Amino acid sequence: MSVDVSEGRSFQIDPAAPEPRSIVLPARGVLLRRLVADPTALAGLVIVTLAVLVALLAPWIAPHDPARQNVMNRYAPPSAEHWLGTDNLGRDEFSRMVLGARTSVLTTLAIGAGVLTIGIVVGTLSGYVGGILDGLIMRIVDLLLAFPPLLLALVVTGVLGPGLLNLAIAMIGVYWLSYARLVRGLVLAMRERDFVEGARALGLSGRRIATRHILPNVVGPILAVATLRTGQLLLILAALSFLGLGVRPPTPEWGAMLSEGQRYLASAPQLMIYPGIAIAVVALGFNLLGDGLRDVLDPTLR
Amino acid sequence: MSQPLLQVDDLTTTLHVREGALRILDGVTFSLSGGERLGIVGESGAGKTMTALSMTRLLRIPGAEVSGRVLLDGTDLLQLRRRDVRRLLGARIGMIFQNPLNSLNPAMTVGAQISEAIRTHERVSRREAWERATRLLEEVQLPSPARSAHDYPHRLSGGMRQRVVIAMALACQPGLLIADEPTTALDVTTQAEIVDLIFALAEVRGMSVILITHDLALMAGFADRIVVLHRGRVVEEGSVRSIYASPRDGYTRALISSVARLAPPAWRGGP
């Protein structure tokens, strides 16, 4: 039988090219729904949300003044009055934990926002403008990345003097580097896409192309990495506070509480255990959420 | 004699690479009058796309040097400052690129992208730009344009996306449209539809078109005049009829004879 398949099809030169994977951020509702569907991500989301809520509402949650001492009631066991007992100075441990969350979590988020902003701005400039500027920025980043970041943060805080603000500045100054790298790479890849070329052919300005056509298409992966990194920032902040570079007493902060409690480890281990657990759990929450976000934003990893 | 809309003179693009200078375009010369449809044909690597990009200053390869003259209404595009070139691109020259699947920003609705093209060159309100975008979508025959304007590109088919790209290119009523392989990634029936659409829009608007393709059959039905490029040089130029009927250049002859023909298959009727 003669079949006339040759009439049209055999002259098709180029079959439609497969659409390359887009890394665009899905609509907000969709993102949340997919996160909730993933049990690990949901756990992360719950932990992080709780931590942030406690941090924000701390003054209203804490039943006692975290700084009020009571030498008559030191190392008290948990009771209806003091849910987690009292510390070495008779201060309410629960209130200190809650207000510690405010310092630890909110400072971490502020540092995270800082490194993210600097990283995005510098990375986009480097990746989009390219040329000499890119070379210069990346060599500076390379140079700074040659030092262990924790050590660098330690030195910078040492120079600025201890204190929460200086510690935050030092950490932002050190930890934006890898973000800039990441953003630059994503921007470089996006810059070569056809629609960016198209935007250029329409006479759009470079700034507009960078902010409207490139950045929105790379926020997804950046967001996922940023969440993962926030967990690390929390740990680093706690570590540097532990070393005495952060808050001044009597302000409660988990890392500092850990450090204070260390002296009474033998007699009152709970003074180290509570802040230790809090730090670990919240850091875990950020990690789970970050992993979940990455999976949700990149369906091929499922 | 009236001045041509576009006059490309001795357009030469040289790539300076470590091994030396590589001339990818060598003295490309052609002209185009208002309302005319010019075809640029040639095999892959002949320099078709390079011509389009070099002409419009969109070539962004480090070490590339473009010389010659590209006169649009008497203004040499190659002498303009970048900022001034940007003012012309989109407004007086519309461009359509090869791959419609990637030519739209996945993070913006198509209406927003067309509106943006309009607002880049004209001072109009958001609302007015949006209305014009919808009208353009209607003009390129997108089904239910008012609703499609709110769609993200991934919801549209390849052919529909290419229509959106055409709408974007035409947003500011350019006098010249450069279409670089506008149908390559599309299936055959859609190819014909898109080419017909470009033809019709050009007629209505009195717009000049440069169509770049390797598809001679497609070209035959579209262009008034053809420029044949081979290894960065213009080897032949003339009307469609004269070139297809009696190609003078050896390369053109080879190119035309390479087109597959619908000859009666030998196996028809079979054993």
Coordinates of C-alpha atoms in Angstrom, one line a residue:
Chain A
M1 CA 0.0 0.0 0.0
S2 CA 1.3 3.4 -0.8
V3 CA 1.4 5.7 2.2
D4 CA 1.9 9.3 1.6
V5 CA 3.7 10.1 4.8
S6 CA 6.4 11.8 2.7
E7 CA 4.1 14.6 1.7
G8 CA 4.8 16.8 4.6
R9 CA 6.6 15.3 7.4
S10 CA 9.9 14.4 5.8
F11 CA 10.5 18.0 5.0
Q12 CA 10.4 19.2 8.5
I13 CA 13.9 20.4 9.1
D14 CA 14.0 21.2 12.7
P15 CA 11.7 19.6 15.2
A16 CA 10.8 22.0 18.0
A17 CA 13.7 22.2 20.4
P18 CA 12.9 21.0 23.9
E19 CA 12.3 23.7 26.3
P20 CA 15.2 24.2 28.6
R21 CA 14.4 23.9 32.3
S22 CA 13.3 27.2 33.7
I23 CA 14.3 28.2 37.2
V24 CA 11.6 30.7 37.7
L25 CA 9.9 31.2 41.0
P26 CA 6.4 29.6 40.9
A27 CA 3.4 31.7 42.0
R28 CA 3.3 32.2 45.8
G29 CA 0.4 29.9 46.5
V30 CA 1.8 27.1 44.5
L31 CA 5.1 27.3 46.2
L32 CA 3.5 27.1 49.7
R33 CA 1.3 24.3 48.7
R34 CA 4.2 22.2 47.4
L35 CA 6.2 23.0 50.5
V36 CA 3.5 21.8 52.7
A37 CA 3.1 18.6 50.7
D38 CA 6.7 17.6 51.5
P39 CA 7.0 16.4 55.1
T40 CA 10.6 17.4 55.7
A41 CA 10.0 20.9 54.2
L42 CA 6.9 21.2 56.3
A43 CA 8.8 20.4 59.4
G44 CA 11.4 23.0 58.5
L45 CA 8.7 25.5 57.7
V46 CA 7.0 24.9 61.1
I47 CA 10.2 25.2 63.1
V48 CA 11.3 28.4 61.3
T49 CA 7.9 30.0 61.6
L50 CA 7.7 29.2 65.3
A51 CA 11.2 30.5 65.9
V52 CA 10.5 33.7 64.1
L53 CA 7.1 34.1 65.9
V54 CA 8.7 33.6 69.3
A55 CA 11.5 36.0 68.4
L56 CA 9.0 38.7 67.3
L57 CA 6.6 38.2 70.3
A58 CA 9.3 37.5 72.9
P59 CA 8.4 40.4 75.3
W60 CA 4.8 39.3 75.4
I61 CA 5.6 35.6 75.8
A62 CA 8.3 35.8 78.5
P63 CA 6.6 35.5 81.9
H64 CA 9.4 37.2 83.8
D65 CA 12.0 39.9 83.4
P66 CA 15.0 38.0 82.0
A67 CA 17.4 40.2 83.8
R68 CA 15.9 40.1 87.3
Q69 CA 18.1 38.2 89.6
N70 CA 17.1 36.3 92.7
V71 CA 20.0 34.9 94.6
M72 CA 17.6 33.1 97.0
N73 CA 16.3 31.0 94.2
R74 CA 19.3 29.8 92.2
Y75 CA 19.4 26.6 90.1
A76 CA 15.7 26.0 90.8
P77 CA 14.2 23.0 89.1
P78 CA 11.3 23.5 86.6
S79 CA 8.1 24.6 88.3
A80 CA 4.8 26.3 87.6
E81 CA 6.5 29.6 88.3
H82 CA 9.7 29.0 86.4
W83 CA 8.9 26.6 83.5
L84 CA 12.6 25.8 82.9
G85 CA 13.9 26.6 86.3
T86 CA 16.3 29.4 87.1
D87 CA 20.0 29.9 86.3
N88 CA 23.1 30.6 88.3
L89 CA 21.8 34.1 89.2
G90 CA 18.3 33.0 89.9
R91 CA 17.0 34.5 86.6
D92 CA 14.0 32.8 84.9
E93 CA 15.5 30.4 82.3
F94 CA 12.4 30.2 80.1
S95 CA 12.2 34.0 79.8
R96 CA 15.9 34.1 79.0
M97 CA 15.5 31.5 76.3
V98 CA 12.5 33.4 74.7
L99 CA 14.3 36.7 74.7
G100 CA 17.5 34.9 73.6
A101 CA 15.5 33.8 70.5
R102 CA 14.8 37.4 69.8
T103 CA 18.5 38.3 69.8
S104 CA 19.7 35.1 68.1
V105 CA 17.1 34.6 65.4
L106 CA 16.4 38.2 64.5
T107 CA 20.1 39.0 64.3
T108 CA 20.6 36.0 62.1
L109 CA 17.8 37.1 59.8
A110 CA 19.2 40.6 59.6
I111 CA 22.7 39.2 58.8
G112 CA 21.1 36.9 56.2
A113 CA 19.3 39.8 54.6
G114 CA 22.5 41.8 54.6
V115 CA 24.6 39.2 52.9
L116 CA 21.8 38.4 50.4
T117 CA 21.5 42.1 49.4
I118 CA 25.2 42.6 49.0
G119 CA 25.6 39.3 47.3
I120 CA 22.8 40.0 44.8
V121 CA 23.9 43.5 44.0
V122 CA 27.6 42.6 43.6
G123 CA 27.0 39.3 41.8
T124 CA 24.6 40.8 39.4
L125 CA 26.9 43.7 38.6
S126 CA 29.8 41.3 38.2
G127 CA 27.8 38.8 36.0
Y128 CA 25.9 41.3 33.9
V129 CA 28.4 44.1 33.3
G130 CA 31.3 41.6 33.0
G131 CA 34.6 42.7 31.6
I132 CA 37.1 44.5 33.9
L133 CA 34.6 45.1 36.7
D134 CA 33.8 41.4 36.8
G135 CA 37.5 40.5 36.8
L136 CA 38.2 43.0 39.6
I137 CA 35.2 41.9 41.8
M138 CA 36.0 38.2 41.4
R139 CA 39.7 38.6 42.2
I140 CA 38.7 40.4 45.4
V141 CA 36.3 37.6 46.2
D142 CA 38.9 35.0 45.4
L143 CA 41.4 36.7 47.7
L144 CA 39.0 37.0 50.6
L145 CA 37.8 33.4 50.2
A146 CA 41.4 32.3 50.6
F147 CA 41.0 33.1 54.3
P148 CA 38.9 30.9 56.6
P149 CA 35.7 32.9 57.0
L150 CA 35.2 32.2 60.7
L151 CA 38.8 33.4 61.4
L152 CA 38.2 36.5 59.2
A153 CA 35.0 37.3 61.1
L154 CA 36.8 36.8 64.4
V155 CA 39.5 39.2 63.3
V156 CA 37.1 41.9 62.1
T157 CA 35.1 41.8 65.3
G158 CA 38.3 42.0 67.2
V159 CA 39.3 45.1 65.4
L160 CA 35.8 46.7 65.6
G161 CA 35.4 45.6 69.3
P162 CA 32.9 43.1 70.6
G163 CA 29.2 43.8 70.5
L164 CA 26.2 42.5 68.6
L165 CA 26.2 45.2 66.0
N166 CA 29.9 44.9 65.3
L167 CA 29.6 41.1 65.1
A168 CA 26.8 41.4 62.6
I169 CA 28.8 43.8 60.5
A170 CA 31.8 41.5 60.6
M171 CA 29.7 38.5 59.6
I172 CA 28.0 40.4 56.7
G173 CA 31.4 41.6 55.6
V174 CA 32.7 38.0 55.4
Y175 CA 29.8 35.9 54.3
W176 CA 28.5 37.8 51.3
L177 CA 31.4 36.4 49.2
S178 CA 29.9 33.1 48.3
Y179 CA 26.6 34.6 47.5
A180 CA 28.2 37.0 45.0
R181 CA 29.8 34.0 43.4
L182 CA 26.5 32.1 43.2
V183 CA 24.5 35.0 41.9
R184 CA 27.2 35.8 39.3
G185 CA 27.1 32.3 37.9
L186 CA 23.3 32.3 37.6
V187 CA 23.3 35.7 36.0
L188 CA 26.0 34.7 33.5
A189 CA 23.9 31.7 32.4
M190 CA 20.7 33.7 32.2
R191 CA 22.4 36.5 30.3
E192 CA 22.9 34.2 27.3
R193 CA 19.3 33.3 27.1
D194 CA 17.4 34.3 24.0
F195 CA 14.8 36.4 25.8
V196 CA 17.6 38.6 27.2
E197 CA 18.9 39.1 23.7
G198 CA 15.4 39.9 22.6
A199 CA 15.1 42.5 25.4
R200 CA 18.3 44.1 24.1
A201 CA 16.9 44.1 20.6
L202 CA 13.9 46.0 21.9
G203 CA 16.2 48.8 23.1
L204 CA 15.8 48.1 26.9
S205 CA 18.4 49.6 29.1
G206 CA 21.0 47.4 30.8
R207 CA 19.6 48.2 34.3
R208 CA 16.1 47.3 33.3
I209 CA 17.2 44.0 31.7
A210 CA 19.2 43.1 34.8
T211 CA 16.4 43.9 37.2
R212 CA 13.3 42.8 35.3
H213 CA 14.5 40.1 33.0
I214 CA 17.5 38.4 34.7
L215 CA 17.0 38.7 38.5
P216 CA 13.4 37.4 38.6
N217 CA 14.6 34.3 36.8
V218 CA 17.3 33.5 39.3
V219 CA 15.7 34.3 42.6
G220 CA 14.4 30.7 43.0
P221 CA 17.8 29.0 43.5
I222 CA 19.1 32.0 45.4
L223 CA 16.3 31.8 47.8
A224 CA 16.9 28.1 48.4
V225 CA 20.6 28.6 49.1
A226 CA 19.9 31.6 51.2
T227 CA 17.6 29.6 53.5
L228 CA 20.2 26.8 53.8
R229 CA 22.9 29.4 54.6
T230 CA 20.7 31.1 57.2
G231 CA 21.0 27.9 59.3
Q232 CA 24.8 28.2 59.1
L233 CA 24.7 31.9 60.0
L234 CA 22.8 31.0 63.1
L235 CA 25.4 28.5 64.2
I236 CA 28.3 30.9 63.4
L237 CA 26.6 33.7 65.3
A238 CA 26.2 31.5 68.3
A239 CA 29.8 30.3 68.0
L240 CA 31.2 33.8 67.9
S241 CA 28.9 34.9 70.8
F242 CA 30.1 31.8 72.7
L243 CA 33.6 33.2 72.3
G244 CA 32.4 36.5 73.8
L245 CA 32.3 38.6 70.7
G246 CA 28.5 39.2 70.7
V247 CA 26.1 40.7 73.2
R248 CA 27.1 42.2 76.5
P249 CA 25.5 40.7 79.6
P250 CA 22.8 40.7 80.8
T251 CA 21.2 40.6 77.3
P252 CA 20.2 37.0 76.7
E253 CA 21.5 35.3 73.5
W254 CA 21.7 31.6 73.0
G255 CA 25.4 31.5 72.2
A256 CA 26.3 33.7 75.1
M257 CA 24.0 31.6 77.4
L258 CA 25.8 28.5 76.3
S259 CA 29.1 30.1 77.2
E260 CA 27.8 31.3 80.6
G261 CA 26.3 27.9 81.4
Q262 CA 29.6 26.2 80.6
R263 CA 31.0 27.1 84.0
Y264 CA 28.2 25.2 85.8
L265 CA 28.3 22.2 83.5
A266 CA 28.9 19.8 86.3
S267 CA 26.2 21.1 88.7
A268 CA 23.6 22.5 86.4
P269 CA 24.0 21.0 82.9
Q270 CA 20.5 22.2 81.8
L271 CA 21.9 25.7 81.5
M272 CA 23.9 24.5 78.5
I273 CA 21.4 22.0 77.3
Y274 CA 18.5 24.4 76.7
P275 CA 20.3 26.9 74.5
G276 CA 22.2 24.1 72.9
I277 CA 19.0 22.3 71.8
A278 CA 17.4 25.6 70.7
I279 CA 20.3 26.5 68.5
A280 CA 20.5 23.0 67.0
V281 CA 16.7 22.8 66.4
V282 CA 16.4 26.2 64.7
A283 CA 19.5 25.6 62.6
L284 CA 18.0 22.2 61.6
G285 CA 14.7 24.0 60.7
F286 CA 16.4 26.3 58.3
N287 CA 18.3 23.4 56.7
L288 CA 15.1 21.4 56.2
L289 CA 13.3 24.4 54.8
G290 CA 16.2 25.2 52.5
D291 CA 16.4 21.6 51.2
G292 CA 12.6 21.6 50.8
L293 CA 12.7 24.9 48.9
R294 CA 15.4 23.5 46.6
D295 CA 13.4 20.4 45.8
V296 CA 10.2 22.4 45.2
L297 CA 12.0 24.9 43.0
D298 CA 13.8 22.3 41.0
P299 CA 11.4 19.5 40.1
T300 CA 14.1 17.4 38.4
L301 CA 15.7 16.7 41.8
R302 CA 12.6 14.9 43.1
Chain B
M1 CA 16.2 58.7 -7.1
S2 CA 14.9 58.4 -3.6
Q3 CA 17.1 57.4 -0.8
P4 CA 16.8 53.7 0.3
L5 CA 15.4 53.0 3.8
L6 CA 18.4 51.0 4.6
Q7 CA 21.8 51.0 3.0
V8 CA 24.4 48.5 4.1
D9 CA 27.8 49.3 2.7
D10 CA 30.9 47.1 3.0
L11 CA 29.8 45.6 6.3
T12 CA 32.8 43.7 7.6
T13 CA 33.0 41.9 10.9
T14 CA 36.4 40.7 12.1
L15 CA 36.9 38.5 15.2
H16 CA 40.2 39.0 16.8
V17 CA 41.1 35.7 18.4
R18 CA 44.4 34.5 19.8
E19 CA 45.3 32.8 16.5
G20 CA 44.8 36.0 14.6
A21 CA 42.0 37.8 12.8
L22 CA 39.0 35.9 11.5
R23 CA 36.8 37.7 9.0
I24 CA 33.3 36.4 9.5
L25 CA 31.7 39.1 7.3
D26 CA 33.5 40.4 4.3
G27 CA 32.2 43.5 2.6
V28 CA 28.5 42.7 2.8
T29 CA 26.6 45.3 0.8
F30 CA 22.9 45.6 0.1
S31 CA 20.1 48.0 0.2
L32 CA 16.4 48.0 1.0
S33 CA 13.7 50.5 0.0
G34 CA 10.6 51.3 2.0
G35 CA 8.0 48.5 1.9
E36 CA 10.4 46.1 0.3
R37 CA 10.9 42.5 1.4
L38 CA 14.5 41.3 1.3
G39 CA 15.6 37.8 1.8
I40 CA 19.0 36.8 3.1
V41 CA 19.8 33.2 2.4
G42 CA 22.8 31.0 2.9
E43 CA 23.8 27.8 4.6
S44 CA 24.6 27.6 8.3
G45 CA 27.6 29.6 9.2
A46 CA 27.3 31.8 6.1
G47 CA 27.0 34.9 8.3
K48 CA 23.3 35.5 8.1
T49 CA 22.8 36.0 11.8
M50 CA 26.1 37.8 12.0
T51 CA 24.9 40.3 9.5
A52 CA 21.7 41.0 11.5
L53 CA 23.6 41.3 14.7
S54 CA 26.4 43.4 13.3
M55 CA 24.0 45.8 11.6
T56 CA 22.1 46.5 14.7
R57 CA 25.1 46.7 17.1
L58 CA 23.8 43.7 19.0
L59 CA 26.9 41.6 18.4
R60 CA 28.4 41.1 21.9
I61 CA 31.4 39.0 21.3
P62 CA 34.6 40.2 22.9
G63 CA 37.2 41.0 20.3
A64 CA 34.7 41.5 17.5
E65 CA 35.2 44.5 15.3
V66 CA 32.5 45.8 12.9
S67 CA 33.3 48.2 10.1
G68 CA 31.5 49.7 7.1
R69 CA 28.3 51.7 7.0
V70 CA 24.8 50.9 8.0
L71 CA 22.6 53.8 7.0
L72 CA 19.0 53.8 8.3
D73 CA 17.3 56.8 6.8
G74 CA 20.7 58.3 6.3
T75 CA 21.9 57.8 9.9
D76 CA 24.9 55.5 10.3
L77 CA 24.1 53.0 13.0
L78 CA 27.7 52.0 13.4
Q79 CA 28.7 55.6 14.3
L80 CA 26.0 56.2 16.8
R81 CA 26.5 56.1 20.6
R82 CA 25.1 53.0 22.3
R83 CA 22.5 55.0 24.0
D84 CA 21.2 56.3 20.6
V85 CA 21.3 52.9 19.1
R86 CA 19.0 51.7 21.9
R87 CA 16.6 54.5 21.1
L88 CA 16.3 53.1 17.5
L89 CA 16.1 49.4 18.4
G90 CA 12.5 48.4 19.1
A91 CA 11.2 51.8 17.9
R92 CA 12.4 51.9 14.3
I93 CA 13.9 48.4 13.9
G94 CA 11.9 45.4 15.2
M95 CA 13.6 42.1 15.5
I96 CA 12.5 38.5 15.7
F97 CA 14.9 35.8 16.7
Q98 CA 15.1 32.1 15.9
N99 CA 13.7 30.4 18.9
P100 CA 10.3 31.5 20.0
L101 CA 10.3 29.0 22.9
N102 CA 13.1 31.0 24.5
S103 CA 12.4 34.4 23.2
L104 CA 10.1 35.4 26.0
N105 CA 10.8 36.0 29.7
P106 CA 9.3 33.1 31.6
A107 CA 8.8 35.3 34.7
M108 CA 6.6 38.0 33.0
T109 CA 3.1 37.8 31.5
V110 CA 3.2 38.3 27.7
G111 CA 1.0 41.4 28.1
A112 CA 3.6 42.9 30.5
Q113 CA 6.4 42.2 28.1
I114 CA 4.7 43.9 25.2
S115 CA 3.7 46.8 27.4
E116 CA 7.3 47.1 28.5
A117 CA 8.4 47.3 24.8
I118 CA 5.9 50.1 24.2
R119 CA 6.8 52.0 27.4
T120 CA 10.5 51.8 26.7
H121 CA 10.1 54.1 23.7
E122 CA 6.9 56.0 24.2
R123 CA 5.5 58.0 27.1
V124 CA 2.2 56.3 27.6
S125 CA 0.3 55.2 30.8
R126 CA 0.5 51.6 31.9
R127 CA -3.2 51.1 31.1
E128 CA -2.8 52.5 27.6
A129 CA 0.2 50.3 27.0
W130 CA -1.7 47.3 28.2
E131 CA -4.6 48.1 25.9
R132 CA -2.2 48.5 23.0
A133 CA -0.6 45.2 23.9
T134 CA -4.0 43.5 23.7
R135 CA -4.7 45.1 20.4
L136 CA -1.4 43.9 19.1
L137 CA -2.1 40.3 20.3
E138 CA -5.4 40.6 18.4
E139 CA -3.5 41.8 15.3
V140 CA -1.2 38.8 15.4
Q141 CA -4.3 36.6 15.6
L142 CA -3.7 35.1 19.1
P143 CA -6.9 33.5 20.2
S144 CA -8.7 35.4 23.0
P145 CA -6.0 38.2 23.2
A146 CA -7.5 39.9 26.3
R147 CA -7.1 36.8 28.3
S148 CA -3.8 35.6 26.8
A149 CA -2.2 38.9 27.7
H150 CA -2.4 37.7 31.3
D151 CA -0.7 34.4 30.5
Y152 CA 2.8 33.5 31.2
P153 CA 4.7 32.3 28.1
H154 CA 4.8 28.6 29.3
R155 CA 1.1 28.4 28.8
L156 CA 1.4 29.2 25.1
S157 CA 2.4 26.9 22.3
G158 CA 5.4 27.6 20.1
G159 CA 3.4 29.1 17.3
M160 CA 1.5 31.3 19.8
R161 CA 4.7 32.4 21.4
Q162 CA 6.2 33.4 18.1
R163 CA 3.1 35.5 17.5
V164 CA 3.7 37.2 20.8
V165 CA 7.3 37.8 19.8
I166 CA 6.1 39.4 16.5
A167 CA 3.7 41.6 18.5
M168 CA 6.6 42.8 20.7
A169 CA 8.7 43.5 17.6
L170 CA 5.9 45.5 16.1
A171 CA 4.8 47.3 19.3
C172 CA 6.3 50.7 18.3
Q173 CA 5.5 50.5 14.6
P174 CA 9.0 50.1 13.3
G175 CA 9.7 50.8 9.6
L176 CA 12.0 47.8 9.4
L177 CA 11.5 44.3 10.7
I178 CA 14.4 41.9 10.8
A179 CA 13.3 38.3 11.2
D180 CA 16.1 35.9 11.8
E181 CA 14.9 32.3 11.0
P182 CA 11.5 33.1 12.6
T183 CA 10.1 29.7 11.8
T184 CA 13.0 27.3 12.3
A185 CA 11.8 25.9 15.6
L186 CA 8.2 25.5 14.4
D187 CA 6.4 22.7 12.6
V188 CA 5.7 23.0 8.9
T189 CA 2.0 24.2 9.1
T190 CA 2.8 26.7 11.8
Q191 CA 5.8 27.9 9.7
A192 CA 3.6 28.8 6.8
E193 CA 1.1 30.6 9.1
I194 CA 3.8 32.7 10.7
V195 CA 5.4 33.7 7.4
D196 CA 1.9 34.6 6.0
L197 CA 1.3 36.6 9.1
I198 CA 4.5 38.6 8.8
F199 CA 3.8 39.1 5.1
A200 CA 0.3 40.4 5.9
L201 CA 1.4 42.7 8.7
A202 CA 4.2 44.1 6.5
E203 CA 1.7 44.8 3.7
V204 CA -0.8 46.6 6.1
R205 CA 1.9 48.7 7.7
G206 CA 4.0 49.4 4.7
M207 CA 6.9 48.0 6.6
S208 CA 10.2 46.8 5.1
V209 CA 11.2 43.3 6.1
I210 CA 14.5 41.5 6.1
L211 CA 13.9 37.7 6.3
I212 CA 16.8 35.5 7.1
T213 CA 16.4 31.9 6.4
H214 CA 18.1 28.8 4.9
D215 CA 14.7 27.7 3.6
L216 CA 14.6 28.6 -0.1
A217 CA 11.1 27.4 -0.6
L218 CA 9.8 29.6 2.2
M219 CA 11.8 32.5 0.8
A220 CA 10.5 32.1 -2.7
G221 CA 6.9 32.9 -1.7
F222 CA 8.0 35.8 0.5
A223 CA 10.7 38.1 -0.7
D224 CA 10.9 40.6 -3.5
R225 CA 14.7 40.4 -3.6
I226 CA 17.3 38.0 -2.4
V227 CA 20.8 38.3 -1.2
V228 CA 22.8 35.1 -1.2
L229 CA 25.5 34.9 1.5
H230 CA 28.4 32.4 1.4
R231 CA 31.3 32.4 3.8
G232 CA 30.6 36.0 4.9
R233 CA 30.3 37.4 1.4
V234 CA 27.4 38.4 -0.8
V235 CA 27.8 36.0 -3.8
E236 CA 24.6 37.0 -5.6
E237 CA 21.8 39.5 -5.4
G238 CA 18.7 40.0 -7.4
S239 CA 15.0 39.4 -7.7
V240 CA 13.6 36.1 -6.6
R241 CA 12.5 35.3 -10.1
S242 CA 15.9 35.9 -11.7
I243 CA 17.8 34.1 -9.1
Y244 CA 15.6 31.0 -8.9
A245 CA 15.3 30.8 -12.7
S246 CA 18.9 31.5 -13.7
P247 CA 21.4 31.6 -10.8
R248 CA 24.6 33.1 -12.0
D249 CA 26.8 32.1 -9.2
G250 CA 28.0 28.5 -8.7
Y251 CA 27.2 28.5 -5.1
T252 CA 23.7 29.7 -5.6
R253 CA 23.1 26.9 -8.1
A254 CA 24.4 24.4 -5.7
L255 CA 22.2 25.8 -3.0
I256 CA 19.1 25.7 -5.1
S257 CA 19.8 22.2 -6.4
S258 CA 20.2 21.0 -2.8
V259 CA 16.5 21.7 -2.1
A260 CA 14.6 18.5 -1.8
R261 CA 11.9 18.1 -4.4
L262 CA 8.7 16.2 -4.2
A263 CA 9.6 13.9 -7.1
P264 CA 7.4 10.9 -7.6
P265 CA 8.9 8.3 -5.2
A266 CA 10.5 5.4 -7.0
W267 CA 8.9 2.9 -4.7
R268 CA 5.3 4.1 -5.3
G269 CA 3.3 1.1 -6.4
G270 CA 6.0 -1.1 -5.0
P271 CA 6.8 -4.7 -5.7

